Amino acid sequence: MSTPLIDLQFENEKVLMRVDFNVPLNAAFEITDDSRMRAAVPSIQHILNTGGSVIIMSHLGRPKNGPNDEFSLRHIVQHLSDLLHVPVDFASDCIGEEAIGKAGELKSGSVLVLENLRFYPEETAGDIEFASKLAALGTFYVNDAFGTAHRAHASTSVIAQFFPGKKSFGMLMAAEIINAEKVMKSPQRPLTAIVGGAKVSDKILIVENLLNVADNIIIGGGMAYTFFKAQGGHIGSSLCEMDRLETCLEIMQKAKEKEVKIYLPADSIMADAFKADANTQNVPSNEIAENWMGLDIGNAAVLEFREVLLNSKTILWNGPMGVFEMPAFENGTKLVAQAVADATAAGAFSLIGGGDSAAAVYKFGFDQQVTYISTGGGALLEYFEGKVLPGIAAINQA
Ligand code: AMP
């Protein structure tokens, strides 16, 4: 990996920093969750404190037809200034005269935010000319936007070629990579992956790739029922992808060949409707009654999964065990979160992989009891699918 940002000094450097300030805004354009902004603060402050200036590049939302005030990054400028305790300037176009002028005059210790990159379709198209115009604004490139690391966009990947020997990961992105590598490249064994959520089709590439590294794979959530169906079980009206039955059998077969243990939930909480106040019963997962559906893992499954987790040294978790948004079906996810926390307390490394699993860990109050919660979403999933992320590759290339 390139030299960590924390070990670099930025005297007289104008650092073009790609961040993920794609924060949620309410109707009054107030930020309703600033965690993505706060995550970038340590990197920005390190650059400012060591004599550099920072030019912030980001996207916000999905503007379709060029500039649109609804998606303007001017809405976040004051808040960034409050977080950093320095004035923050704003250029109302990410390239062109105003940006060139303001970047040129930027003094060390100062911050400039460029307008939303995605007002130009060239950004997501990975246009090299657009990337070169952005590159001309700075002398050093930092990428701290892990959430878009799986995209070969102008500002996340293409731009890096203009900064040979003068580019680095931001601290957030470096932490994401180091923690993901602890699972995929140098895991302490046994390594147990917990994969859940709604669909087999969304998680299939991850499970296939995990077969190459994991010792145990726990499969829960809606996707488990396609596995039970494939093995001849009765799953009532549980979630099922009929076109994936063969895939499930292939995974079970490959796991056997590679001596990876796959754990499916022995029992389930079945419900007579997809409703918080439905009637429920704890039954074997392959004996779900007609017109009933499995909406959570059952008590025996929780105990078995807990045992596996407590014997693990590395844990990766992606996807809930049931419909944890409804209290009647939250127990499996909550108790698996508890088991991950207990395993962590006993010395295991645990990585919570973004999205719904992160939401669940926060919801049930275990966020301080796991090793690392990724901010990564799609980028993390692609990493675990074994793909090379363009945002990482671009920094690692000379
Ligand atoms: P994913 O985005 O694929 O990780 O799926 C997360 C969603 O799967 C959550 O909203 C859960 O409510 C849902 N889910 C988990 N288990 C089940 C299940 N047994 N039946 C239906 N939906 C489920």
Short mmCIF file of C-alpha atoms and ligand atoms in Angstrom, two decimals:
data_model
loop_
_atom_site.label_atom_id
_atom_site.label_comp_id
_atom_site.label_asym_id
_atom_site.label_seq_id
_atom_site.Cartn_x
_atom_site.Cartn_y
_atom_site.Cartn_z
CA MET A 1 0.00 0.00 0.00
CA SER A 2 1.14 3.61 -0.57
CA THR A 3 2.65 5.54 2.36
CA PRO A 4 -0.12 6.13 4.92
CA LEU A 5 -1.40 9.71 4.93
CA ILE A 6 -0.55 10.06 8.60
CA ASP A 7 3.15 9.59 7.75
CA LEU A 8 3.14 12.31 5.06
CA GLN A 9 3.80 16.04 5.43
CA PHE A 10 1.93 18.40 3.12
CA GLU A 11 3.89 21.64 3.23
CA ASN A 12 2.91 23.80 0.23
CA GLU A 13 0.81 21.01 -1.27
CA LYS A 14 -2.65 21.73 -2.63
CA VAL A 15 -4.31 18.41 -1.90
CA LEU A 16 -7.18 17.40 -4.15
CA MET A 17 -9.15 15.10 -1.91
CA ARG A 18 -12.01 12.91 -3.13
CA VAL A 19 -14.42 12.36 -0.26
CA ASP A 20 -17.89 10.90 0.07
CA PHE A 21 -20.00 13.82 1.25
CA ASN A 22 -23.10 12.28 -0.25
CA VAL A 23 -25.01 13.05 2.95
CA PRO A 24 -28.78 12.94 3.43
CA LEU A 25 -30.45 16.37 3.38
CA ASN A 26 -33.98 17.24 4.52
CA ALA A 27 -36.40 19.55 2.67
CA ALA A 28 -34.71 22.60 4.24
CA PHE A 29 -31.31 21.32 2.99
CA GLU A 30 -30.14 20.52 6.50
CA ILE A 31 -27.84 17.54 6.94
CA THR A 32 -29.69 14.77 8.78
CA ASP A 33 -26.66 12.47 9.21
CA ASP A 34 -23.15 13.92 8.97
CA SER A 35 -21.19 10.75 9.77
CA ARG A 36 -19.62 10.66 6.29
CA MET A 37 -18.35 14.20 6.77
CA ARG A 38 -17.02 13.53 10.23
CA ALA A 39 -15.20 10.47 8.91
CA ALA A 40 -13.13 12.66 6.57
CA VAL A 41 -12.18 15.22 9.21
CA PRO A 42 -9.02 13.47 10.55
CA SER A 43 -7.46 13.29 7.07
CA ILE A 44 -8.32 16.91 6.25
CA GLN A 45 -6.99 18.11 9.59
CA HIS A 46 -3.73 16.21 9.17
CA ILE A 47 -3.16 17.86 5.79
CA LEU A 48 -3.95 21.32 7.17
CA ASN A 49 -1.84 20.79 10.29
CA THR A 50 1.22 19.78 8.26
CA GLY A 51 1.16 22.85 6.05
CA GLY A 52 -1.10 21.88 3.16
CA SER A 53 -4.39 23.15 1.80
CA VAL A 54 -7.34 20.98 0.79
CA ILE A 55 -9.58 21.07 -2.28
CA ILE A 56 -12.60 18.89 -1.60
CA MET A 57 -14.22 16.90 -4.44
CA SER A 58 -17.43 14.95 -3.90
CA HIS A 59 -20.71 13.96 -5.41
CA LEU A 60 -24.12 14.51 -3.81
CA GLY A 61 -27.19 12.58 -4.87
CA ARG A 62 -27.86 11.59 -8.44
CA PRO A 63 -28.33 14.74 -10.52
CA LYS A 64 -29.49 13.77 -13.99
CA ASN A 65 -29.38 16.91 -16.11
CA GLY A 66 -26.43 19.05 -15.11
CA PRO A 67 -26.40 21.67 -12.36
CA ASN A 68 -29.36 21.57 -9.97
CA ASP A 69 -29.41 23.48 -6.68
CA GLU A 70 -31.13 20.56 -4.96
CA PHE A 71 -27.85 18.63 -5.28
CA SER A 72 -25.47 21.52 -4.69
CA LEU A 73 -22.57 20.94 -2.31
CA ARG A 74 -22.93 24.54 -1.17
CA HIS A 75 -25.46 23.11 1.33
CA ILE A 76 -22.67 21.37 3.25
CA VAL A 77 -20.01 24.11 3.27
CA GLN A 78 -20.98 25.79 6.55
CA HIS A 79 -21.21 22.48 8.36
CA LEU A 80 -17.76 21.46 7.13
CA SER A 81 -16.41 24.77 8.38
CA ASP A 82 -18.01 24.09 11.79
CA LEU A 83 -16.46 20.61 11.94
CA LEU A 84 -12.98 21.83 10.96
CA HIS A 85 -13.05 25.16 12.82
CA VAL A 86 -11.65 26.95 9.76
CA PRO A 87 -13.38 29.03 7.06
CA VAL A 88 -14.30 26.96 4.00
CA ASP A 89 -14.60 28.52 0.54
CA PHE A 90 -16.79 27.19 -2.27
CA ALA A 91 -16.41 27.14 -6.07
CA SER A 92 -19.77 26.98 -7.84
CA ASP A 93 -18.32 24.81 -10.63
CA CYS A 94 -15.84 21.96 -10.09
CA ILE A 95 -13.78 22.96 -13.16
CA GLY A 96 -13.39 26.20 -15.09
CA GLU A 97 -12.25 29.73 -14.28
CA GLU A 98 -13.70 30.15 -10.79
CA ALA A 99 -12.29 26.82 -9.57
CA ILE A 100 -8.89 27.56 -11.16
CA GLY A 101 -8.81 31.01 -9.58
CA LYS A 102 -9.85 29.91 -6.10
CA ALA A 103 -7.57 26.85 -6.13
CA GLY A 104 -4.67 29.02 -7.33
CA GLU A 105 -5.10 31.48 -4.48
CA LEU A 106 -5.64 28.84 -1.79
CA LYS A 107 -3.33 29.47 1.18
CA SER A 108 -1.86 26.73 3.30
CA GLY A 109 -4.29 25.78 6.09
CA SER A 110 -7.33 26.66 3.93
CA VAL A 111 -10.13 24.57 2.47
CA LEU A 112 -12.06 24.89 -0.79
CA VAL A 113 -15.09 22.77 -1.70
CA LEU A 114 -15.77 22.20 -5.39
CA GLU A 115 -19.35 21.95 -6.68
CA ASN A 116 -20.90 18.50 -7.21
CA LEU A 117 -18.77 16.48 -9.64
CA ARG A 118 -21.82 14.70 -11.01
CA PHE A 119 -23.17 17.88 -12.56
CA TYR A 120 -20.86 16.66 -15.34
CA PRO A 121 -21.73 13.30 -16.95
CA GLU A 122 -18.00 13.04 -17.65
CA GLU A 123 -17.49 12.19 -13.95
CA THR A 124 -19.29 8.84 -13.97
CA ALA A 125 -18.15 8.18 -17.56
CA GLY A 126 -14.54 8.29 -16.31
CA ASP A 127 -13.65 10.92 -18.91
CA ILE A 128 -9.90 11.53 -18.97
CA GLU A 129 -10.09 15.13 -20.17
CA PHE A 130 -12.46 16.02 -17.31
CA ALA A 131 -10.12 14.19 -14.91
CA SER A 132 -7.14 16.19 -16.21
CA LYS A 133 -9.02 19.48 -15.61
CA LEU A 134 -9.70 18.46 -12.02
CA ALA A 135 -6.10 17.29 -11.63
CA ALA A 136 -4.78 20.68 -12.74
CA LEU A 137 -6.29 22.25 -9.61
CA GLY A 138 -4.00 20.44 -7.15
CA THR A 139 -0.50 19.10 -6.58
CA PHE A 140 -1.32 15.93 -4.61
CA TYR A 141 -4.27 13.48 -4.81
CA VAL A 142 -5.96 11.77 -1.86
CA ASN A 143 -8.86 9.36 -2.16
CA ASP A 144 -10.90 8.93 1.03
CA ALA A 145 -14.15 7.89 -0.66
CA PHE A 146 -14.32 4.16 0.01
CA GLY A 147 -18.06 4.15 -0.79
CA THR A 148 -17.25 4.82 -4.47
CA ALA A 149 -14.02 2.80 -4.66
CA HIS A 150 -15.74 0.21 -6.88
CA ARG A 151 -16.42 2.83 -9.54
CA ALA A 152 -13.93 3.81 -12.25
CA HIS A 153 -15.09 7.42 -12.23
CA ALA A 154 -12.99 10.44 -13.24
CA SER A 155 -12.40 11.63 -9.66
CA THR A 156 -12.13 8.22 -7.97
CA SER A 157 -9.77 6.43 -10.32
CA VAL A 158 -8.90 8.06 -13.67
CA ILE A 159 -7.48 11.20 -12.04
CA ALA A 160 -4.84 9.25 -10.08
CA GLN A 161 -2.62 8.79 -13.17
CA PHE A 162 -1.88 12.53 -13.11
CA PHE A 163 -0.21 12.24 -9.71
CA PRO A 164 2.64 9.70 -10.03
CA GLY A 165 4.31 9.36 -6.64
CA LYS A 166 2.00 12.04 -5.20
CA LYS A 167 -1.13 10.20 -4.17
CA SER A 168 -2.40 8.43 -1.12
CA PHE A 169 -5.44 6.88 0.54
CA GLY A 170 -7.24 8.99 3.11
CA MET A 171 -7.36 7.60 6.64
CA LEU A 172 -10.91 6.27 6.35
CA MET A 173 -10.17 4.45 3.12
CA ALA A 174 -6.90 3.06 4.50
CA ALA A 175 -8.75 1.73 7.57
CA GLU A 176 -11.38 0.09 5.34
CA ILE A 177 -8.71 -1.63 3.26
CA ILE A 178 -6.63 -2.77 6.24
CA ASN A 179 -9.70 -4.27 7.96
CA ALA A 180 -11.00 -5.96 4.82
CA GLU A 181 -7.55 -7.45 4.25
CA LYS A 182 -7.52 -8.84 7.78
CA VAL A 183 -10.40 -11.03 6.67
CA MET A 184 -9.42 -11.87 3.10
CA LYS A 185 -5.61 -11.90 3.12
CA SER A 186 -4.37 -12.80 6.59
CA PRO A 187 -7.24 -14.11 8.72
CA GLN A 188 -6.66 -15.66 12.11
CA ARG A 189 -8.43 -19.00 11.97
CA PRO A 190 -11.09 -20.20 12.20
CA LEU A 191 -12.63 -17.58 9.89
CA THR A 192 -16.43 -17.53 9.97
CA ALA A 193 -18.48 -15.52 7.51
CA ILE A 194 -22.11 -14.78 8.29
CA VAL A 195 -24.10 -14.04 5.16
CA GLY A 196 -27.75 -13.04 5.35
CA GLY A 197 -30.29 -10.75 3.81
CA ALA A 198 -33.01 -11.21 1.29
CA LYS A 199 -31.58 -12.66 -1.87
CA VAL A 200 -29.24 -15.46 -2.89
CA SER A 201 -28.66 -13.66 -6.20
CA ASP A 202 -27.23 -10.58 -4.42
CA LYS A 203 -24.83 -12.59 -2.28
CA ILE A 204 -23.90 -15.45 -4.56
CA LEU A 205 -20.55 -14.05 -5.72
CA ILE A 206 -19.53 -13.33 -2.15
CA VAL A 207 -20.40 -16.81 -0.95
CA GLU A 208 -18.52 -18.34 -3.88
CA ASN A 209 -15.44 -16.24 -3.16
CA LEU A 210 -15.67 -16.91 0.58
CA LEU A 211 -15.49 -20.64 -0.16
CA ASN A 212 -11.82 -19.96 -0.99
CA VAL A 213 -10.94 -18.42 2.37
CA ALA A 214 -13.52 -19.14 5.07
CA ASP A 215 -13.57 -22.14 7.41
CA ASN A 216 -17.28 -21.69 8.19
CA ILE A 217 -20.08 -19.92 6.35
CA ILE A 218 -23.28 -19.22 8.25
CA ILE A 219 -26.22 -18.53 5.96
CA GLY A 220 -29.33 -16.86 7.40
CA GLY A 221 -32.08 -14.47 6.44
CA GLY A 222 -34.43 -14.84 3.50
CA MET A 223 -31.72 -16.31 1.28
CA ALA A 224 -31.53 -19.48 3.41
CA TYR A 225 -34.93 -20.69 2.16
CA THR A 226 -33.74 -21.06 -1.43
CA PHE A 227 -31.11 -23.46 -0.04
CA PHE A 228 -33.80 -25.45 1.86
CA LYS A 229 -36.03 -25.56 -1.21
CA ALA A 230 -33.09 -26.80 -3.31
CA GLN A 231 -32.62 -29.67 -0.85
CA GLY A 232 -36.27 -30.69 -1.04
CA GLY A 233 -37.51 -28.84 2.05
CA HIS A 234 -40.98 -27.35 2.56
CA ILE A 235 -40.65 -23.60 2.81
CA GLY A 236 -44.26 -22.41 2.45
CA SER A 237 -44.31 -18.92 1.04
CA SER A 238 -40.86 -17.93 2.34
CA LEU A 239 -38.62 -15.93 0.03
CA CYS A 240 -37.33 -18.19 -2.71
CA GLU A 241 -35.50 -17.70 -5.99
CA MET A 242 -36.53 -20.67 -8.11
CA ASP A 243 -33.87 -19.89 -10.71
CA ARG A 244 -31.14 -20.24 -8.08
CA LEU A 245 -31.89 -23.74 -6.79
CA GLU A 246 -29.10 -25.25 -8.87
CA THR A 247 -26.68 -22.55 -7.68
CA CYS A 248 -27.43 -23.44 -4.06
CA LEU A 249 -26.71 -27.11 -4.67
CA GLU A 250 -23.47 -26.23 -6.43
CA ILE A 251 -22.39 -24.11 -3.46
CA MET A 252 -23.12 -26.95 -1.04
CA GLN A 253 -21.12 -29.33 -3.25
CA LYS A 254 -18.16 -26.95 -3.62
CA ALA A 255 -18.15 -26.34 0.12
CA LYS A 256 -17.87 -30.08 0.71
CA GLU A 257 -14.97 -30.35 -1.74
CA LYS A 258 -13.15 -27.42 -0.14
CA GLU A 259 -13.96 -28.62 3.38
CA VAL A 260 -15.75 -25.41 4.25
CA LYS A 261 -18.60 -25.96 6.72
CA ILE A 262 -21.88 -24.36 5.70
CA TYR A 263 -24.38 -23.74 8.49
CA LEU A 264 -28.01 -23.18 7.57
CA PRO A 265 -30.53 -22.29 10.30
CA ALA A 266 -31.91 -25.59 11.67
CA ASP A 267 -35.14 -23.86 12.66
CA SER A 268 -37.07 -20.70 11.86
CA ILE A 269 -39.71 -18.38 13.22
CA MET A 270 -42.50 -18.81 10.72
CA ALA A 271 -45.31 -16.28 10.42
CA ASP A 272 -48.73 -16.42 8.78
CA ALA A 273 -48.26 -12.95 7.28
CA PHE A 274 -45.50 -10.43 6.55
CA LYS A 275 -46.70 -8.30 9.45
CA ALA A 276 -45.33 -7.24 12.83
CA ASP A 277 -48.36 -8.76 14.63
CA ALA A 278 -48.59 -11.98 12.59
CA ASN A 279 -49.07 -15.33 14.33
CA THR A 280 -45.70 -17.06 14.77
CA GLN A 281 -44.28 -20.48 15.52
CA ASN A 282 -40.74 -21.88 15.94
CA VAL A 283 -40.41 -24.83 13.49
CA PRO A 284 -37.69 -26.71 11.57
CA SER A 285 -36.67 -24.56 8.59
CA ASN A 286 -37.54 -27.28 6.09
CA GLU A 287 -41.03 -27.79 7.51
CA ILE A 288 -42.63 -24.42 7.00
CA ALA A 289 -46.39 -24.73 6.61
CA GLU A 290 -48.16 -23.80 3.42
CA ASN A 291 -48.89 -20.06 3.23
CA TRP A 292 -46.58 -19.40 6.19
CA MET A 293 -43.14 -17.86 5.75
CA GLY A 294 -39.84 -17.97 7.60
CA LEU A 295 -39.06 -14.45 8.79
CA ASP A 296 -36.30 -15.12 11.32
CA ILE A 297 -33.94 -17.87 12.39
CA GLY A 298 -35.20 -19.99 15.31
CA ASN A 299 -33.89 -20.69 18.81
CA ALA A 300 -31.84 -23.78 17.93
CA ALA A 301 -30.19 -21.98 15.01
CA VAL A 302 -29.21 -19.09 17.28
CA LEU A 303 -27.55 -21.48 19.72
CA GLU A 304 -25.69 -23.34 16.98
CA PHE A 305 -24.50 -20.13 15.27
CA ARG A 306 -23.43 -18.72 18.63
CA GLU A 307 -21.29 -21.78 19.31
CA VAL A 308 -19.57 -21.47 15.91
CA LEU A 309 -18.97 -17.74 16.43
CA LEU A 310 -17.53 -18.17 19.92
CA ASN A 311 -15.02 -20.62 18.45
CA SER A 312 -13.97 -18.21 15.68
CA LYS A 313 -10.95 -15.92 15.59
CA THR A 314 -12.10 -13.84 12.60
CA ILE A 315 -15.72 -12.95 11.80
CA LEU A 316 -17.19 -11.20 8.77
CA TRP A 317 -20.88 -10.35 8.87
CA ASN A 318 -22.96 -9.19 5.95
CA GLY A 319 -26.76 -9.30 5.97
CA PRO A 320 -29.38 -9.74 8.71
CA MET A 321 -30.73 -13.10 9.94
CA GLY A 322 -34.36 -12.08 9.58
CA VAL A 323 -36.73 -9.17 9.13
CA PHE A 324 -35.02 -7.33 11.99
CA GLU A 325 -36.94 -4.13 11.25
CA MET A 326 -39.98 -5.76 12.95
CA PRO A 327 -39.57 -6.55 16.69
CA ALA A 328 -41.26 -9.94 16.27
CA PHE A 329 -38.48 -11.03 13.90
CA GLU A 330 -35.45 -9.23 15.30
CA ASN A 331 -34.33 -11.87 17.77
CA GLY A 332 -32.06 -13.87 15.45
CA THR A 333 -30.19 -10.82 14.21
CA LYS A 334 -29.95 -9.37 17.72
CA LEU A 335 -28.61 -12.58 19.27
CA VAL A 336 -26.13 -13.12 16.44
CA ALA A 337 -24.95 -9.52 17.03
CA GLN A 338 -24.61 -10.43 20.72
CA ALA A 339 -22.59 -13.54 19.81
CA VAL A 340 -20.31 -11.50 17.52
CA ALA A 341 -19.81 -9.00 20.38
CA ASP A 342 -19.04 -11.82 22.84
CA ALA A 343 -16.59 -13.44 20.41
CA THR A 344 -14.92 -10.05 19.97
CA ALA A 345 -14.63 -9.62 23.74
CA ALA A 346 -12.93 -13.02 23.82
CA GLY A 347 -10.33 -11.85 21.28
CA ALA A 348 -11.82 -12.39 17.83
CA PHE A 349 -11.53 -9.79 15.06
CA SER A 350 -15.00 -8.85 13.77
CA LEU A 351 -15.83 -6.85 10.67
CA ILE A 352 -19.40 -5.73 10.07
CA GLY A 353 -19.96 -5.23 6.39
CA GLY A 354 -21.99 -2.08 5.86
CA GLY A 355 -25.67 -1.74 4.94
CA ASP A 356 -28.29 -3.63 6.93
CA SER A 357 -25.87 -5.52 9.18
CA ALA A 358 -24.29 -2.24 10.27
CA ALA A 359 -27.78 -0.77 10.83
CA ALA A 360 -28.66 -3.80 12.98
CA VAL A 361 -25.48 -3.57 15.06
CA TYR A 362 -26.22 0.10 15.77
CA LYS A 363 -29.91 -0.56 16.41
CA PHE A 364 -29.20 -3.24 19.02
CA GLY A 365 -26.39 -1.22 20.65
CA PHE A 366 -23.42 -3.44 19.82
CA ASP A 367 -21.52 -0.89 17.73
CA GLN A 368 -18.85 -0.37 20.42
CA GLN A 369 -18.42 -4.12 20.90
CA VAL A 370 -17.31 -5.16 17.42
CA THR A 371 -13.89 -4.49 15.92
CA TYR A 372 -14.84 -2.48 12.83
CA ILE A 373 -18.02 -1.40 11.07
CA SER A 374 -17.42 -0.73 7.40
CA THR A 375 -18.93 2.30 5.70
CA GLY A 376 -18.50 0.51 2.41
CA GLY A 377 -21.80 -0.85 1.07
CA GLY A 378 -21.35 -1.80 -2.58
CA ALA A 379 -17.60 -1.26 -2.53
CA LEU A 380 -17.11 -3.69 0.35
CA LEU A 381 -19.35 -6.29 -1.28
CA GLU A 382 -17.30 -6.13 -4.47
CA TYR A 383 -14.09 -6.43 -2.46
CA PHE A 384 -15.42 -9.62 -0.84
CA GLU A 385 -16.53 -10.88 -4.24
CA GLY A 386 -12.81 -10.84 -5.06
CA LYS A 387 -12.97 -7.94 -7.52
CA VAL A 388 -10.20 -5.38 -7.90
CA LEU A 389 -11.63 -2.00 -6.89
CA PRO A 390 -10.60 0.71 -9.38
CA GLY A 391 -10.30 3.32 -6.60
CA ILE A 392 -7.78 1.16 -4.75
CA ALA A 393 -5.87 0.00 -7.83
CA ALA A 394 -5.43 3.59 -9.05
CA ILE A 395 -3.63 4.65 -5.88
CA ASN A 396 -1.54 1.48 -5.71
CA GLN A 397 -0.25 1.94 -9.28
CA ALA A 398 2.97 3.93 -9.44
P1 AMP B 1 -30.10 -7.37 1.93
O1 AMP B 1 -30.31 -5.95 1.48
O2 AMP B 1 -30.09 -8.37 0.83
O3 AMP B 1 -28.95 -7.51 2.90
O4 AMP B 1 -31.41 -7.75 2.72
C1 AMP B 1 -31.80 -7.10 3.87
C2 AMP B 1 -33.28 -7.25 4.01
O5 AMP B 1 -33.60 -8.62 4.03
C3 AMP B 1 -33.80 -6.66 5.29
O6 AMP B 1 -34.62 -5.57 4.99
C4 AMP B 1 -34.58 -7.80 5.92
O7 AMP B 1 -35.84 -7.41 6.41
C5 AMP B 1 -34.77 -8.75 4.78
N1 AMP B 1 -34.92 -10.14 5.25
C6 AMP B 1 -34.10 -10.81 6.07
N2 AMP B 1 -34.58 -12.04 6.30
C7 AMP B 1 -35.74 -12.15 5.64
C8 AMP B 1 -36.70 -13.18 5.50
N3 AMP B 1 -36.56 -14.35 6.13
N4 AMP B 1 -37.78 -12.93 4.71
C9 AMP B 1 -37.92 -11.75 4.10
N5 AMP B 1 -37.03 -10.74 4.17
C10 AMP B 1 -35.96 -10.93 4.95
#
